[in-house]
Short mmCIF file of C-alpha atoms and ligand atoms in Angstrom, two decimals:
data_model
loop_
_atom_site.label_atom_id
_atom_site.label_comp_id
_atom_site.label_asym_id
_atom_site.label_seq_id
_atom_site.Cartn_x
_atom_site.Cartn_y
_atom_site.Cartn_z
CA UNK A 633 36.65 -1.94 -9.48
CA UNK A 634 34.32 -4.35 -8.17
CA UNK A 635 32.73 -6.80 -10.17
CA UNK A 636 29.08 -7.47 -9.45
CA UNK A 637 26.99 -10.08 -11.20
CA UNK A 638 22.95 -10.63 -11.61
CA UNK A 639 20.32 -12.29 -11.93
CA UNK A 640 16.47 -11.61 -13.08
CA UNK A 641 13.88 -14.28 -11.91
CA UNK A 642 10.58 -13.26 -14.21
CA UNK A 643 11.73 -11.06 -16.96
CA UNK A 644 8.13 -8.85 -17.39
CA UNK A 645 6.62 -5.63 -16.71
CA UNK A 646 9.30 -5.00 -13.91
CA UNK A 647 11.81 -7.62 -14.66
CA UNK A 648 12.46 -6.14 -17.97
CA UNK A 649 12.66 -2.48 -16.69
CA UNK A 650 15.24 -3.62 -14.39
CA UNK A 651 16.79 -5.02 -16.84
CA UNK A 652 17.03 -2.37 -19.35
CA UNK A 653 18.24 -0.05 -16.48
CA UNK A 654 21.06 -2.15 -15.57
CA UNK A 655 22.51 -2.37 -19.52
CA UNK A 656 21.57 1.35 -19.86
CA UNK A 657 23.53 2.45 -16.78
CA UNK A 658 26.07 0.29 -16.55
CA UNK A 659 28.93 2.56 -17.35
CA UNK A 660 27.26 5.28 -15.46
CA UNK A 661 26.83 3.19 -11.95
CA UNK A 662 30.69 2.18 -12.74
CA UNK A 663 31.33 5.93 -12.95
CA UNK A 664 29.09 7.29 -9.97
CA UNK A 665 28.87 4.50 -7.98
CA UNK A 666 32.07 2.27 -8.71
CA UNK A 667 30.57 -0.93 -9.42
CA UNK A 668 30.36 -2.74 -12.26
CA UNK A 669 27.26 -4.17 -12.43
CA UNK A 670 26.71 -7.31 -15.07
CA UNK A 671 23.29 -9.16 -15.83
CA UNK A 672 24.79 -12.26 -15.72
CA UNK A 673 21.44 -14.52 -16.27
CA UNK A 674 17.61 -14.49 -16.92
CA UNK A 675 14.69 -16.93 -16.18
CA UNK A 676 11.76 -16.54 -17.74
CA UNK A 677 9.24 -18.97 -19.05
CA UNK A 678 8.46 -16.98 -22.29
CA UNK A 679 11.72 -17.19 -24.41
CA UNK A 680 10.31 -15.61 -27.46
CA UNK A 681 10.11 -12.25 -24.92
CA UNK A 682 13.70 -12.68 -23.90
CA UNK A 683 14.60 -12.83 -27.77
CA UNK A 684 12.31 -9.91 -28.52
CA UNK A 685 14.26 -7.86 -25.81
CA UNK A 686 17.49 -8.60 -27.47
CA UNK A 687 18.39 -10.38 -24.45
CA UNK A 688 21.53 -12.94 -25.80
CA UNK A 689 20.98 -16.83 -25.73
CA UNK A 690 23.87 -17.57 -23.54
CA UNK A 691 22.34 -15.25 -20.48
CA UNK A 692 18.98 -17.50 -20.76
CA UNK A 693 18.77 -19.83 -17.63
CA UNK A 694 16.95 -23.17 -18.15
CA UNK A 695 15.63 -23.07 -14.87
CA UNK A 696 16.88 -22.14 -10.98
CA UNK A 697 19.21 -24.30 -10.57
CA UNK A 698 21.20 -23.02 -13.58
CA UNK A 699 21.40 -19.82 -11.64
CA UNK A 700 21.77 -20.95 -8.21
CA UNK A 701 25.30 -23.07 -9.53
CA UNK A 702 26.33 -19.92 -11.63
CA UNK A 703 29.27 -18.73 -9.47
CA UNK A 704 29.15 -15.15 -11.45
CA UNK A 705 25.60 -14.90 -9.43
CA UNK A 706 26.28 -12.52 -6.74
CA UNK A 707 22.69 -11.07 -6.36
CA UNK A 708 19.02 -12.85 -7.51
CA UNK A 709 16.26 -10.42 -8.20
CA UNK A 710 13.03 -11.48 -7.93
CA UNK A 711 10.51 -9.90 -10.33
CA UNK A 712 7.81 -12.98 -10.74
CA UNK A 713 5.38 -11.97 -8.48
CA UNK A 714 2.92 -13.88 -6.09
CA UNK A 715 3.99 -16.49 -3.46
CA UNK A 716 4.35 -20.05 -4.99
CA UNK A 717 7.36 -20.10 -7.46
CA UNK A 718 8.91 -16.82 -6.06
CA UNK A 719 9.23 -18.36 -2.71
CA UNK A 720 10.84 -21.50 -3.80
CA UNK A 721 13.21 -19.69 -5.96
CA UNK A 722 13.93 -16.51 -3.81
CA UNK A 723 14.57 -19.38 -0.91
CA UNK A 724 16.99 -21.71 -3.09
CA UNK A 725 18.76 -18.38 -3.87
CA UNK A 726 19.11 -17.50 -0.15
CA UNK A 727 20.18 -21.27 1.13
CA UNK A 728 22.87 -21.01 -2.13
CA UNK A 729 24.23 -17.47 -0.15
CA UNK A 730 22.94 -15.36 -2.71
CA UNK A 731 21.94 -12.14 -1.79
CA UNK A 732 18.02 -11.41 -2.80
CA UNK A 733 16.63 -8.42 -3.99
CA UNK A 734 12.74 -8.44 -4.75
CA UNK A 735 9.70 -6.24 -5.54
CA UNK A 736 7.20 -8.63 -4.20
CA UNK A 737 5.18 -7.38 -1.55
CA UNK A 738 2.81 -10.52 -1.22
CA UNK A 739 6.31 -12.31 -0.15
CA UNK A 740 7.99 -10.09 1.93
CA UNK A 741 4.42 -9.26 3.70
CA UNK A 742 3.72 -12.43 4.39
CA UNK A 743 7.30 -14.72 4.77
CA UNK A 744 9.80 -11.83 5.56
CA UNK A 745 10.22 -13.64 8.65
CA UNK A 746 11.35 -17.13 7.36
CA UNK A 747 13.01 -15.77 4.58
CA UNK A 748 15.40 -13.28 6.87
CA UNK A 749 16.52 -16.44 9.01
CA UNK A 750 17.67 -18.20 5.90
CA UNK A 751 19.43 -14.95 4.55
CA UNK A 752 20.97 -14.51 8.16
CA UNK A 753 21.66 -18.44 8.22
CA UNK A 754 23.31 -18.17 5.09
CA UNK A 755 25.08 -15.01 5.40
CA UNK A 756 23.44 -12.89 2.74
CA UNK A 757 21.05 -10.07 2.19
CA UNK A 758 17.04 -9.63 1.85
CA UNK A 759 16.30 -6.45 0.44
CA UNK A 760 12.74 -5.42 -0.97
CA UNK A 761 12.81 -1.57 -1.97
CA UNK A 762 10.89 -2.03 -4.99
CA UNK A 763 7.94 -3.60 -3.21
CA UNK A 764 5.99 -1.05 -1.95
CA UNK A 765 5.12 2.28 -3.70
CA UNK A 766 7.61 1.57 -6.42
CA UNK A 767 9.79 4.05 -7.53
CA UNK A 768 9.06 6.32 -4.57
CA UNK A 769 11.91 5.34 -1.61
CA UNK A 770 9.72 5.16 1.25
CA UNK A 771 12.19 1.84 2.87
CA UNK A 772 15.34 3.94 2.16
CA UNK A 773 13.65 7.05 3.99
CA UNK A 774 12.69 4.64 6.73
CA UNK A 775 16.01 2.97 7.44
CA UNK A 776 18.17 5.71 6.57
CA UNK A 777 16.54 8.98 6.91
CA UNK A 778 14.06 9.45 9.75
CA UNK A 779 15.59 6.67 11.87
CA UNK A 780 16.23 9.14 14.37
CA UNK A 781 12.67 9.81 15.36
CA UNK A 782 9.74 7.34 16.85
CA UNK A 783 7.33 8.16 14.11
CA UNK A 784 4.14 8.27 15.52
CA UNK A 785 1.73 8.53 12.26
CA UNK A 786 1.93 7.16 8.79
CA UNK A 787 -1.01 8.07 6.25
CA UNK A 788 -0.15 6.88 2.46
CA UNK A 789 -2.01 6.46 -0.97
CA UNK A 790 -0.18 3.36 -1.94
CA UNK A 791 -2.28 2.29 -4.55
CA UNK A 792 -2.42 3.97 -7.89
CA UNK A 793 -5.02 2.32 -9.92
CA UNK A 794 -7.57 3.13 -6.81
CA UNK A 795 -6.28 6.59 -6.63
CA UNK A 796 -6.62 7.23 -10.08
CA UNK A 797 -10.52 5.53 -9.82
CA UNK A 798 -11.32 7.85 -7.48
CA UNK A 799 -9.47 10.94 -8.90
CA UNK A 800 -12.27 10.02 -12.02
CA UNK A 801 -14.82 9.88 -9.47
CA UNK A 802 -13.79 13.36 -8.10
CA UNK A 803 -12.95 15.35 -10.69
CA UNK A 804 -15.26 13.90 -13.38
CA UNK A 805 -18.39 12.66 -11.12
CA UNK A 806 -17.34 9.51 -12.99
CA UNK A 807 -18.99 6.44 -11.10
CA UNK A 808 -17.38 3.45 -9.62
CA UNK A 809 -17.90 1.18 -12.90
CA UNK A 810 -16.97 3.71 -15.29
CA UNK A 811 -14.20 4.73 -13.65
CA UNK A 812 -13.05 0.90 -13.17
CA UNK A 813 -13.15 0.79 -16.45
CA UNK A 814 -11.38 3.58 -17.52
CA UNK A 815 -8.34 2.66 -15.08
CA UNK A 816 -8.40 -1.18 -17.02
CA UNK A 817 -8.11 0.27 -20.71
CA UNK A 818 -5.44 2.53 -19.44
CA UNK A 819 -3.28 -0.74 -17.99
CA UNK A 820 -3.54 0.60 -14.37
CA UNK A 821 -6.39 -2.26 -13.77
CA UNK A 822 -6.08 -5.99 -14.38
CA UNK A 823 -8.95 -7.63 -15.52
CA UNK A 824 -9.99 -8.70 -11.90
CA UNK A 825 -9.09 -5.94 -9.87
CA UNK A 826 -9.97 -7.23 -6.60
CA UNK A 827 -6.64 -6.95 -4.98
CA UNK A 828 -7.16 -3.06 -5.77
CA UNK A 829 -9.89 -2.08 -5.27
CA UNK A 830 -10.82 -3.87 -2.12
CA UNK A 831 -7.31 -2.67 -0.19
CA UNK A 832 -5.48 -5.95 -0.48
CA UNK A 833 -2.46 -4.41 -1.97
CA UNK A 834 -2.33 -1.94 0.16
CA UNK A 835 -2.85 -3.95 3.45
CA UNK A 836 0.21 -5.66 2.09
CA UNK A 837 2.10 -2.92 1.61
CA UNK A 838 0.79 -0.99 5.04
CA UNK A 839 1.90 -3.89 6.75
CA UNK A 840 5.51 -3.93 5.93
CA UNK A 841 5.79 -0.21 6.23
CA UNK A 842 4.47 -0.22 9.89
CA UNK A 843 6.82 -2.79 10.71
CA UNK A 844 9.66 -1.21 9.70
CA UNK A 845 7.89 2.55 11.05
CA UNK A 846 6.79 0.87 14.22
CA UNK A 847 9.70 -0.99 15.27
CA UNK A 848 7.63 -4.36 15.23
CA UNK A 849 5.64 -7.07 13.14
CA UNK A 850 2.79 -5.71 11.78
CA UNK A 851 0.98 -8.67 10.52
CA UNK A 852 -2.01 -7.93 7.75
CA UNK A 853 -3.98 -9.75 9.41
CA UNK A 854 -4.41 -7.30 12.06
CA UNK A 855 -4.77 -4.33 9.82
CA UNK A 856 -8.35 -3.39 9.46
CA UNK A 857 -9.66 -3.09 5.58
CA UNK A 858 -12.21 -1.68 3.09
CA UNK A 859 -12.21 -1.12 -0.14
CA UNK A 860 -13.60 1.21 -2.76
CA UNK A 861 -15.70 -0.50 -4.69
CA UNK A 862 -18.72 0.34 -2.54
CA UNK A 863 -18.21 4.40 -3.16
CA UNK A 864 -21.28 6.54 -4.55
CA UNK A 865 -19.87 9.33 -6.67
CA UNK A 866 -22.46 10.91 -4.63
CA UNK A 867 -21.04 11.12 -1.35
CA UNK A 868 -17.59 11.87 -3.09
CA UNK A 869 -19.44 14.85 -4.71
CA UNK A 870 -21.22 15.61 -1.71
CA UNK A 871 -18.00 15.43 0.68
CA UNK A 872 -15.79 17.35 -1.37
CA UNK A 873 -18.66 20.71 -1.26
CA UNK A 874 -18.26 20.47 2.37
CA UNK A 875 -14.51 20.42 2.22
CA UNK A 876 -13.39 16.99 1.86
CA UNK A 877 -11.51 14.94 -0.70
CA UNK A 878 -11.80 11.53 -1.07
CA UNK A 879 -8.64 9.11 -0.88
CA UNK A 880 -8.11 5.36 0.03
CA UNK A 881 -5.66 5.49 2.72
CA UNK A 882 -2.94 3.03 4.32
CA UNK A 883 -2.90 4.54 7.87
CA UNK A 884 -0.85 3.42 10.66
CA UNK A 885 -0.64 5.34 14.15
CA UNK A 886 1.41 4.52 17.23
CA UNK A 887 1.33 5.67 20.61
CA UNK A 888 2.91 3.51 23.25
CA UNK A 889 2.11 0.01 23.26
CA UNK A 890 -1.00 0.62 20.83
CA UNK A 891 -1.30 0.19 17.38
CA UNK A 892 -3.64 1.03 14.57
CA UNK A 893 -3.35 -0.21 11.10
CA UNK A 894 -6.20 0.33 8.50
CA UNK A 895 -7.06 0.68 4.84
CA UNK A 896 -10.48 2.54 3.81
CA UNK A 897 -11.70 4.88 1.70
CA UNK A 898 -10.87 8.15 3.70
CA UNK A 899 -12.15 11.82 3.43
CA UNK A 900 -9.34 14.37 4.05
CA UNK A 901 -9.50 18.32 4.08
CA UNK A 902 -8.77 20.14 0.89
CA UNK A 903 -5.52 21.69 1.95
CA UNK A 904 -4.09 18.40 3.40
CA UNK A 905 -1.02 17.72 1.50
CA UNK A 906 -2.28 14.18 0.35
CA UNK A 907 -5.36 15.74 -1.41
CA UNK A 908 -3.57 17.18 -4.19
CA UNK A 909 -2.14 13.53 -4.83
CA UNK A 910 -3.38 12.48 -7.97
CA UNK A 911 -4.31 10.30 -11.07
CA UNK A 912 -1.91 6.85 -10.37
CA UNK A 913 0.36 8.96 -7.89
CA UNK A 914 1.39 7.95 -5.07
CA UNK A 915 2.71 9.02 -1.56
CA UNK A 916 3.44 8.28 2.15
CA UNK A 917 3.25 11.24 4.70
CA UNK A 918 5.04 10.59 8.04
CA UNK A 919 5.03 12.36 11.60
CA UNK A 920 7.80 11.90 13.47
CA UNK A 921 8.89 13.35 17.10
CA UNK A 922 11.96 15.09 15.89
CA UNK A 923 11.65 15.62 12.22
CA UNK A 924 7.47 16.55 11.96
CA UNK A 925 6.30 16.33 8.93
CA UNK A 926 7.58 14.66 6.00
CA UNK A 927 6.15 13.55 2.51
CA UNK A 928 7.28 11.62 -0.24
CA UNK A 929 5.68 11.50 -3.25
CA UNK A 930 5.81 9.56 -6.83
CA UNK A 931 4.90 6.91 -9.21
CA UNK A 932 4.09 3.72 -7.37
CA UNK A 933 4.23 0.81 -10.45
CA UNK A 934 5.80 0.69 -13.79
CA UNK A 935 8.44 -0.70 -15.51
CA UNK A 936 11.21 2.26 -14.70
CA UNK A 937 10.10 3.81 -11.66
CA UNK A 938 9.97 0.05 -10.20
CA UNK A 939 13.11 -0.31 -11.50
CA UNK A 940 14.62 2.58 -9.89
CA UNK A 941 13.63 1.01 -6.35
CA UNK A 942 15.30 -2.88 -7.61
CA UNK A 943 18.36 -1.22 -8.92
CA UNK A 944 18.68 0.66 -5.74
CA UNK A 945 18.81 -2.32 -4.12
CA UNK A 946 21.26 -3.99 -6.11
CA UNK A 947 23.76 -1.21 -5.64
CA UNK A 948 23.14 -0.74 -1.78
CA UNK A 949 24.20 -4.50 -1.58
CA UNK A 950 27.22 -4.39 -3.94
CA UNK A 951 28.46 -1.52 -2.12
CA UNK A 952 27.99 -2.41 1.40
CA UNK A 953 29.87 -5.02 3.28
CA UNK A 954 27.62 -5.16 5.98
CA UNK A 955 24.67 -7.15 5.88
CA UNK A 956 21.10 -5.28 6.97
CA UNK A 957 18.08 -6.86 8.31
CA UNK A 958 15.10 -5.72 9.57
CA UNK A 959 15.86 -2.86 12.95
CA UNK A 960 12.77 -5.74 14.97
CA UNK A 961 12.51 -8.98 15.92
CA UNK A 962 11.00 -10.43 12.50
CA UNK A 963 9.16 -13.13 13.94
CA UNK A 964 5.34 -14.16 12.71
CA UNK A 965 3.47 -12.35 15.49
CA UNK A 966 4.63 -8.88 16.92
CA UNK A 967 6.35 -8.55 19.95
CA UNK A 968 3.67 -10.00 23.44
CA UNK A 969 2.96 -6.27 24.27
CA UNK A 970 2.05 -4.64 21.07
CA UNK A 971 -1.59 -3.92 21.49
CA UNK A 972 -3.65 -3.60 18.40
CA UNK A 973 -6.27 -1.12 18.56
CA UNK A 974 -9.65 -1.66 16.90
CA UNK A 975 -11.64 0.47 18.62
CA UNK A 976 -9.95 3.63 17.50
CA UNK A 977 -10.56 7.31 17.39
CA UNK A 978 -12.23 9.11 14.16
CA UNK A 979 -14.66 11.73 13.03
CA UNK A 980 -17.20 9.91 10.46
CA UNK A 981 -19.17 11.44 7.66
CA UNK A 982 -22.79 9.45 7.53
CA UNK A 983 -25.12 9.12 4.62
CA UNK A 984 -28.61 8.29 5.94
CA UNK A 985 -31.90 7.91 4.36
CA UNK A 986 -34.48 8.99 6.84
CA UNK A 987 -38.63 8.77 6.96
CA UNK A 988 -40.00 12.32 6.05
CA UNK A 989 -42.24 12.39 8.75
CA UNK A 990 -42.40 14.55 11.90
CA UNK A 991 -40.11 14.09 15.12
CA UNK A 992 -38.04 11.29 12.76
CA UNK A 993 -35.19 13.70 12.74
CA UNK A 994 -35.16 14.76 16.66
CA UNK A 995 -35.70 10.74 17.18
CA UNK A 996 -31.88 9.84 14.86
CA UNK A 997 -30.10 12.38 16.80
CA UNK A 998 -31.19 11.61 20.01
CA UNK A 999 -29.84 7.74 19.03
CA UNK A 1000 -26.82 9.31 17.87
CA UNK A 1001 -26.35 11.44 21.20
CA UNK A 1002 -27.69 7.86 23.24
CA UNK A 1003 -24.51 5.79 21.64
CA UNK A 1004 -21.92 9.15 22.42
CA UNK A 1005 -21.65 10.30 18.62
CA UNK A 1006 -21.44 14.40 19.02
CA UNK A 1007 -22.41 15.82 15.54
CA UNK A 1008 -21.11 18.89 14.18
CA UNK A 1009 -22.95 19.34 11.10
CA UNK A 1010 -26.40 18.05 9.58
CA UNK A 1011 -27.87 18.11 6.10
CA UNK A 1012 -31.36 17.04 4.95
CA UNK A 1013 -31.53 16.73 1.17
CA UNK A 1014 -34.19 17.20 -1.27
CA UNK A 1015 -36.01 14.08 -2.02
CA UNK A 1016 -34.95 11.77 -4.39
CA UNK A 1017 -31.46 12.60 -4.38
CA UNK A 1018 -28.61 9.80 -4.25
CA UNK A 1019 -31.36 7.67 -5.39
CA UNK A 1020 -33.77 7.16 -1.95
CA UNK A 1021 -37.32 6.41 -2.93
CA UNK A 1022 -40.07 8.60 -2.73
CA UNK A 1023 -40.55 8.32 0.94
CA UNK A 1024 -37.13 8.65 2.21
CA UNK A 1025 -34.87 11.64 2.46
CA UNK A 1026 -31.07 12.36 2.45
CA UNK A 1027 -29.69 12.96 5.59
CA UNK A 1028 -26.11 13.52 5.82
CA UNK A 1029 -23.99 13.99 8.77
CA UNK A 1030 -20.58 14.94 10.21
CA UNK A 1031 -19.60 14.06 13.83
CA UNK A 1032 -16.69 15.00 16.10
CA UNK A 1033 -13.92 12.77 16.93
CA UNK A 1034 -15.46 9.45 18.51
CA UNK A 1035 -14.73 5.58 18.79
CA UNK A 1036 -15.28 3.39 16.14
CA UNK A 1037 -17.53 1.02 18.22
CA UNK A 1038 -19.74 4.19 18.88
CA UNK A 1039 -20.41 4.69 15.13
CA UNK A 1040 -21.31 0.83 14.59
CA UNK A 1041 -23.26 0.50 17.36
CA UNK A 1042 -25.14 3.73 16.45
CA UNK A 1043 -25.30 2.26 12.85
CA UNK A 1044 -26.90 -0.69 13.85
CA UNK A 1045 -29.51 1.14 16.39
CA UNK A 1046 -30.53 3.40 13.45
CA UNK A 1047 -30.92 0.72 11.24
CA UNK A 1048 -32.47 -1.29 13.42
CA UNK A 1049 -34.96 1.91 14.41
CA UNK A 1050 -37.39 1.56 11.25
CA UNK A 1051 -36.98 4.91 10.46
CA UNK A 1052 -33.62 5.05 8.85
CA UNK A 1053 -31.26 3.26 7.06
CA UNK A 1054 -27.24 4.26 6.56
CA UNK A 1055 -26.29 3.97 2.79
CA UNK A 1056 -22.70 5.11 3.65
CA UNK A 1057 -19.90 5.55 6.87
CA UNK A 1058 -16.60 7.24 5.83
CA UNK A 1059 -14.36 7.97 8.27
CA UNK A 1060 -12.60 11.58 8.17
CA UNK A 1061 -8.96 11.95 9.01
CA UNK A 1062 -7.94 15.67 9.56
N1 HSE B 1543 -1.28 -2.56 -8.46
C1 HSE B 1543 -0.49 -1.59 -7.74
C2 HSE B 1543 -1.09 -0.21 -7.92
C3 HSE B 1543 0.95 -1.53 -8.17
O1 HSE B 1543 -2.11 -0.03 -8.60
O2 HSE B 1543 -0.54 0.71 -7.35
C4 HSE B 1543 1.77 -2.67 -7.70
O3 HSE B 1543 1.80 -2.76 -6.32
#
């Protein structure tokens, strides 16, 4: 049987469910999947963790090199996190042709490209599974399952700790802070959220899904983002009684030549299949030309279901020959004739607060109509609600499918009018 030996790089959260999952399955991955799979060292700074774990004093590395020399090293996983150390290390392990499996989307997001020449240079495999939406096999489906098609559309909720903030917000009328809150007690949150809540993570991972989806680089610094952290429970409220549910979406779309990558808080109908995705779930829905529609769903983060992804990983290398790369040119930039598309298409819900005086509502649609934004439905509220002051009413509104440079430029036209101001823009996706 073959012999297959590992190694952990940052023995926490993920690093030790991977590690637990290896011992725990070992004879059963010999059985089903005829390998035999051996942690053969760890590296972590905090030894008296290691200990805890039962983890035995002759697997503890003193530091890289230890494991880079260790000919029993077949395969490094990376479960440190961020860019500084995991870079250096995951890059010693590649130039010492050891095949890399990691979970870190910051890395792979941002250095896939450099760190797929040294693998190729060096004859050994990249893999990175586990980092994005965990446990859920989104890369697998992508490489190996819908291959066939030219997937035109990718919509995902690839964030659980801003899924399950805005799950509080929508089934509890919870607001923002509380809600925050709420997610941080429960472990979902760190203490600065930021990456969460304002769509980093998920611009991370949006960008390495397109690019394997689209065929073609998706840098993340062409994906447009917004966060949550701005939300009223209000319009969430108000949204979901006229048939909307609020998510924060990853969305890609690709037609041609043009691209469209964004992350913002999105309102989708009821019966879409990603509205009943909730709490810290998460899940990617794909269209492609051959197979329609497709959606996986799961648990995005934690110890096991992370696991799941790494140790998938591990046993696609030790059981393949062949090394895989990326199915595009990984370079920095996408390919000269990718177009990136800010100016897309959407339908908008708008939150106004308008001057209750007469002709002020004939003079805000007529700007509307002026910059080309068709509205289907209009709502004046009573006064005072969603907080306007005593002067200023509600006014929400739905419009029909127009370009984003429409809405902005009817935003700032309004604003700029004196008799309105817009508290909130969501864009609809149907
Ligand atoms: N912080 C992420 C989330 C998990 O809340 O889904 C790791 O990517």
């Amino acid at each position: 049987m073959k012999k297959v030996g590992v190694a952990i790089l940052g023995v926490g959260v993920v690093g030790g469910g991977t590690y637990e999952t290896l011992v725990s399955h070992h004879d059963f991955y010999m059985k089903t999947q005829q390998v035999d799979i051996t942690v053969e060292a760890v590296l972590d700074r905090n030894i008296e963790r290691l200990q805890a774990m039962g983890i035995a004093e002759e697997l503890i590395a003193k530091n890289i090199e230890e494991i880079i020399a260790n000919p029993n090293v077949d395969i490094v996983i990376e479960t440190i996190g961020g860019v500084d150390v995991a870079k250096e290390f995951v890059t010693k392990a590649l130039r010492a042709a050891k095949t890399v499996v990691t979970s870190n989307k910051e890395l792979i997001c941002k250095y896939s490209h450099e760190l797929e020449k040294i693998a190729k240079r060096n004859h050994c495999g990249l893999y990175y599974e586990a980092s994005c939406v965990g446990g859920v096999p989104i890369i697998r489906t992508l490489l190996d399952g819908v291959q066939g098609n030219n997937i035109h559309s990718m919509m995902g909720i690839v964030n659980g700790t801003t899924n399950y903030i805005l799950t509080k917000m929508t089934q509890d009328g919870t607001d923002y802070a509380e809600a925050l809150q709420e997610a941080q007690k429960l472990g979902y949150a760190e203490a600065d959220p930021t990456a969460d809540v304002e769509g980093i993570d998920s611009m991370y991972k949006l960008s390495i899904l397109s690019s394997m989806a689209f065929h073609t680089k998706i840098p993340y610094t062409k994906i447009m983002r917004e966060g949550i952290s701005h939300i009223d429970a209000n319009d969430i409220a108000f949204g979901h009684e006229i048939g909307y549910t609020m998510k924060l979406l990853a969305i890609g779309k690709h037609e041609g030549d043009g691209v469209d990558v964004r992350v913002h808080p999105t309102f989708i109908p009821h019966n879409h299949p990603l509205a009943s995705v909730n709490d810290s779930f998460n899940a990617v829905y794909l269209q492609g030309d051959a197979v329609g529609d497709v959606m996986l769903y799961g648990r995005g983060a934690g110890a096991f279901p992370t696991a799941s992804a790494v140790v998938s990983d591990v046993i696609y290398a030790a059981t393949h020959s062949e090394l895989r790369y990326s199915t595009f040119k990984n370079n920095a930039q996408p390919e000269s004739h990718v177009k990136f598309l800010s100016d897309f298409t959407s339908s908008y819900y708008l939150r106004l607060f308008i001057d209750d005086r007469l002709g002020a509502l004939a003079k805000i649609t007529g700007i509307l109509g002026k910059c080309g934004v068709s509205i289907v439905e209009i709502s004046q509220k009573p006064k005072g609600m969603f907080g306007a002051n005593s002067d200023r009413v509600p006014l929400i509104i739905t419009t029909y499918k127009t370009k984003e440079n429409s809405v902005k430029n009817a935003v700032a036209k309004l604003n700029a009018s004196g008799l309105a101001s817009v508290e909130a823009v969501i864009r609809i996706e149907s």
